[in-house]
Amino acid sequence: MDVTVEVIGEGTEEHSLDADATYDDLIRAAGYHPQEASALVDGSPVPGDRVVDADEVQVLRLIKGGATDGA
């Protein structure tokens, strides 16, 4: 199965997945750990253990680095 993945704020790429791949597998294929990103289908989050059933998925990074004030 081919899936178009948009990592919000970072771009879009295509991924080929096995027919039984889950959304957690898709997040890993996009280069993230499931604890640091969520998959969205039609703007709504989907469970990571659900089998991918969409051709287009958004990945929202939940954890990003930030600047520190040096204190």
Tab-separated table of C-alpha atoms in Angstrom:
chain	number	residue	atom	x	y	z
A	1	MET	CA	0.000	0.000	0.000
A	2	ASP	CA	1.302	3.436	-0.938
A	3	VAL	CA	0.504	6.276	1.451
A	4	THR	CA	1.125	9.998	1.110
A	5	VAL	CA	2.384	11.304	4.441
A	6	GLU	CA	2.450	14.988	5.294
A	7	VAL	CA	4.560	15.754	8.335
A	8	ILE	CA	2.890	18.993	9.368
A	9	GLY	CA	5.285	21.895	8.930
A	10	GLU	CA	7.996	19.722	7.394
A	11	GLY	CA	6.806	18.443	4.008
A	12	THR	CA	5.206	15.515	2.224
A	13	GLU	CA	6.600	12.145	1.188
A	14	GLU	CA	5.379	8.801	-0.122
A	15	HIS	CA	5.744	5.564	1.845
A	16	SER	CA	5.122	1.982	0.756
A	17	LEU	CA	3.733	-0.109	3.602
A	18	ASP	CA	2.733	-3.739	4.074
A	19	ALA	CA	-1.011	-4.388	3.834
A	20	ASP	CA	-1.181	-5.051	7.592
A	21	ALA	CA	0.881	-1.998	8.659
A	22	THR	CA	-0.472	0.066	11.536
A	23	TYR	CA	-0.428	3.813	12.003
A	24	ASP	CA	2.451	3.347	14.486
A	25	ASP	CA	4.358	1.575	11.679
A	26	LEU	CA	3.641	4.526	9.397
A	27	ILE	CA	4.902	7.003	12.011
A	28	ARG	CA	8.114	4.964	12.310
A	29	ALA	CA	8.460	4.889	8.496
A	30	ALA	CA	8.247	8.692	8.550
A	31	GLY	CA	11.212	8.731	10.949
A	32	TYR	CA	9.496	9.319	14.284
A	33	HIS	CA	8.661	7.316	17.379
A	34	PRO	CA	4.935	6.838	18.070
A	35	GLN	CA	5.375	8.571	21.438
A	36	GLU	CA	6.528	11.752	19.722
A	37	ALA	CA	3.976	11.972	16.894
A	38	SER	CA	0.340	11.249	16.100
A	39	ALA	CA	-1.284	10.178	12.861
A	40	LEU	CA	-4.262	12.205	11.646
A	41	VAL	CA	-6.792	11.138	9.017
A	42	ASP	CA	-9.155	13.843	7.801
A	43	GLY	CA	-7.895	16.030	10.662
A	44	SER	CA	-8.730	13.538	13.426
A	45	PRO	CA	-6.243	11.399	15.380
A	46	VAL	CA	-6.320	7.653	14.796
A	47	PRO	CA	-5.165	4.892	17.172
A	48	GLY	CA	-1.611	3.750	16.552
A	49	ASP	CA	-2.583	0.081	16.601
A	50	ARG	CA	-5.200	0.509	13.849
A	51	VAL	CA	-4.323	-0.850	10.400
A	52	VAL	CA	-3.653	1.948	7.918
A	53	ASP	CA	-6.792	2.439	5.844
A	54	ALA	CA	-6.178	5.858	4.291
A	55	ASP	CA	-4.218	6.959	1.222
A	56	GLU	CA	-3.319	10.323	2.780
A	57	VAL	CA	-2.200	10.774	6.380
A	58	GLN	CA	-0.877	13.730	8.322
A	59	VAL	CA	1.737	13.227	11.027
A	60	LEU	CA	1.773	15.778	13.817
A	61	ARG	CA	4.922	15.956	15.886
A	62	LEU	CA	4.005	16.263	19.540
A	63	ILE	CA	7.497	16.939	20.865
A	64	LYS	CA	9.834	19.532	19.404
A	65	GLY	CA	13.035	21.013	20.662
A	66	GLY	CA	13.057	24.560	21.893
A	67	ALA	CA	15.356	27.335	22.851
A	68	THR	CA	16.541	27.688	26.393
A	69	ASP	CA	17.442	30.883	28.155
A	70	GLY	CA	20.684	29.371	29.422
A	71	ALA	CA	19.586	29.409	33.066
